[in-house]
PDB file of C-alpha atoms in Angstrom:
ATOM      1  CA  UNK A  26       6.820 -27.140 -35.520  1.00 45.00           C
ATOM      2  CA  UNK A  27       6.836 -23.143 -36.011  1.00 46.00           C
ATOM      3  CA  UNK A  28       6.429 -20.883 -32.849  1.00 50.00           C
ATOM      4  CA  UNK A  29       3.946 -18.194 -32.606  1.00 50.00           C
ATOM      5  CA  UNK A  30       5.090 -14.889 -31.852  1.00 52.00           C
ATOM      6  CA  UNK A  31       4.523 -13.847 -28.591  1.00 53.00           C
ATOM      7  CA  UNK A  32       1.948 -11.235 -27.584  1.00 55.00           C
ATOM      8  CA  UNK A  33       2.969  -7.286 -27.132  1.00 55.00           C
ATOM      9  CA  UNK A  34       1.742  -7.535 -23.609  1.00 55.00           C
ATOM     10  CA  UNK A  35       4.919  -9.890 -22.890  1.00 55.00           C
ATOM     11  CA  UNK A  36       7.187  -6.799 -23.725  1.00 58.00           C
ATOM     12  CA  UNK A  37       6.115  -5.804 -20.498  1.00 64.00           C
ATOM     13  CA  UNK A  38       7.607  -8.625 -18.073  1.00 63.00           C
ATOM     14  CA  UNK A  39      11.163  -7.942 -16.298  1.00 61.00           C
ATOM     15  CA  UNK A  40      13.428 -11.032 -16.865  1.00 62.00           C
ATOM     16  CA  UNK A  41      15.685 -11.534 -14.083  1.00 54.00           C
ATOM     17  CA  UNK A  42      18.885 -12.956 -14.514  1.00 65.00           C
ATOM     18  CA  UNK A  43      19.259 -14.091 -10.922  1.00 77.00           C
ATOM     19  CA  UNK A  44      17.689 -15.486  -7.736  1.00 74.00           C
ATOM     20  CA  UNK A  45      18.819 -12.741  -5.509  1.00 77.00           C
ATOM     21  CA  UNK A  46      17.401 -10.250  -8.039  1.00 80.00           C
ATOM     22  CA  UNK A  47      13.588 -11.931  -7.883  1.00 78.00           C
ATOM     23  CA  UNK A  48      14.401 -12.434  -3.779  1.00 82.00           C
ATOM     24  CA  UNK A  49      15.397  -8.498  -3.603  1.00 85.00           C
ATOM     25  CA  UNK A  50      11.764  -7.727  -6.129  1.00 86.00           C
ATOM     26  CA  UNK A  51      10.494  -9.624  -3.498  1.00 88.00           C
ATOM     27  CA  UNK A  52      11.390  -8.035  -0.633  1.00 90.00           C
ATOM     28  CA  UNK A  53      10.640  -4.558  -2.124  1.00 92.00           C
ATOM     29  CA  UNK A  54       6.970  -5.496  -2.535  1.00 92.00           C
ATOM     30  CA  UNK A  55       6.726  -6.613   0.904  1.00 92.00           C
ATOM     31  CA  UNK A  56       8.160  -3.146   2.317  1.00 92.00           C
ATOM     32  CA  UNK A  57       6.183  -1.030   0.505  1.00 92.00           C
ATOM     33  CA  UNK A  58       2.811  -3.130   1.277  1.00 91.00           C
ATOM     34  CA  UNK A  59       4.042  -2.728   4.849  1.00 91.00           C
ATOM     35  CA  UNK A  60       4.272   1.363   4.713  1.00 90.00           C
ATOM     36  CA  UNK A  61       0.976   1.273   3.098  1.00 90.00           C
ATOM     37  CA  UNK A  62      -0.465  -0.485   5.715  1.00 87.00           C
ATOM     38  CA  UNK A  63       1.178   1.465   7.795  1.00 86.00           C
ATOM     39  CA  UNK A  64       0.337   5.079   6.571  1.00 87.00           C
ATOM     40  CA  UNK A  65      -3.279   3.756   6.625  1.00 86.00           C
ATOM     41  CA  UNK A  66      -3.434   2.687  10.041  1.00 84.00           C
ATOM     42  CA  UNK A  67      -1.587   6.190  10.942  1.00 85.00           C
ATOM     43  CA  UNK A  68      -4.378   7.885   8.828  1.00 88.00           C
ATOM     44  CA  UNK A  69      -7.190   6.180  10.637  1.00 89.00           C
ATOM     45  CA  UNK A  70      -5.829   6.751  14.142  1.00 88.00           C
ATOM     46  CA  UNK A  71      -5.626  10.465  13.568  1.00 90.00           C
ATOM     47  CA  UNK A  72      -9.292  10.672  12.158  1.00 90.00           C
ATOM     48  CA  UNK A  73     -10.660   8.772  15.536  1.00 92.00           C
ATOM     49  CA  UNK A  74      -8.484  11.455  17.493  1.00 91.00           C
ATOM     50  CA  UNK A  75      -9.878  14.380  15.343  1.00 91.00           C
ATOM     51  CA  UNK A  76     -13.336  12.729  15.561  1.00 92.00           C
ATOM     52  CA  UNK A  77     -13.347  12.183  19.765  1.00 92.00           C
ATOM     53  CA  UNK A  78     -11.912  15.972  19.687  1.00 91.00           C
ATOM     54  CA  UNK A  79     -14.775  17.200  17.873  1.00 89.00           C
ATOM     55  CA  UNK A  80     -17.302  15.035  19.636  1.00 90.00           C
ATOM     56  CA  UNK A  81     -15.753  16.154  22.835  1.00 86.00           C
ATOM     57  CA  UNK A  82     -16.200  19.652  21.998  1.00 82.00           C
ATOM     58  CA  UNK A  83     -19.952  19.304  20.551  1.00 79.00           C
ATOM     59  CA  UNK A  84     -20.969  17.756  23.958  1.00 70.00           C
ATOM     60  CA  UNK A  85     -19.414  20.974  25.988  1.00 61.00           C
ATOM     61  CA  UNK A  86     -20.996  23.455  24.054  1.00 60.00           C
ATOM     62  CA  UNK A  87     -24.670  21.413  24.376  1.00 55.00           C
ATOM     63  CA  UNK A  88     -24.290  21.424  28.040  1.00 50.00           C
ATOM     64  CA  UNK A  89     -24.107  25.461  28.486  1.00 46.00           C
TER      65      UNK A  89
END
């Protein structure tokens, strides 16, 4: 039997050598999905506090 050659796309997988490496890759991921969830719930509470500011604000200046 003769092998194909492999696609160019598979020059772009990592090969790890070890389990802790693909546990540490891993890990990685997870923290930076965390921040991003974080930043984004950071982002949205600021944008209800600008948004009850400015509501807040419109409502005084009706009422004079």
């Amino acid at each position: 039997q003769t092998t194909g050659a492999l696609p160019d796309s598979s020059m772009n997988f990592v090969r790890s050598t070890s389990y802790e490496s693909i546990q540490r890759t891993a890990v990685d991921e997870e923290r930076h999905r965390q921040a991003k969830l974080r930043n984004r719930a950071c982002n949205d509470s600021f944008r209800q506090a600008v948004d009850k500011s400015y509501s807040q604000n419109n409502h005084g200046k009706n009422d004079k």
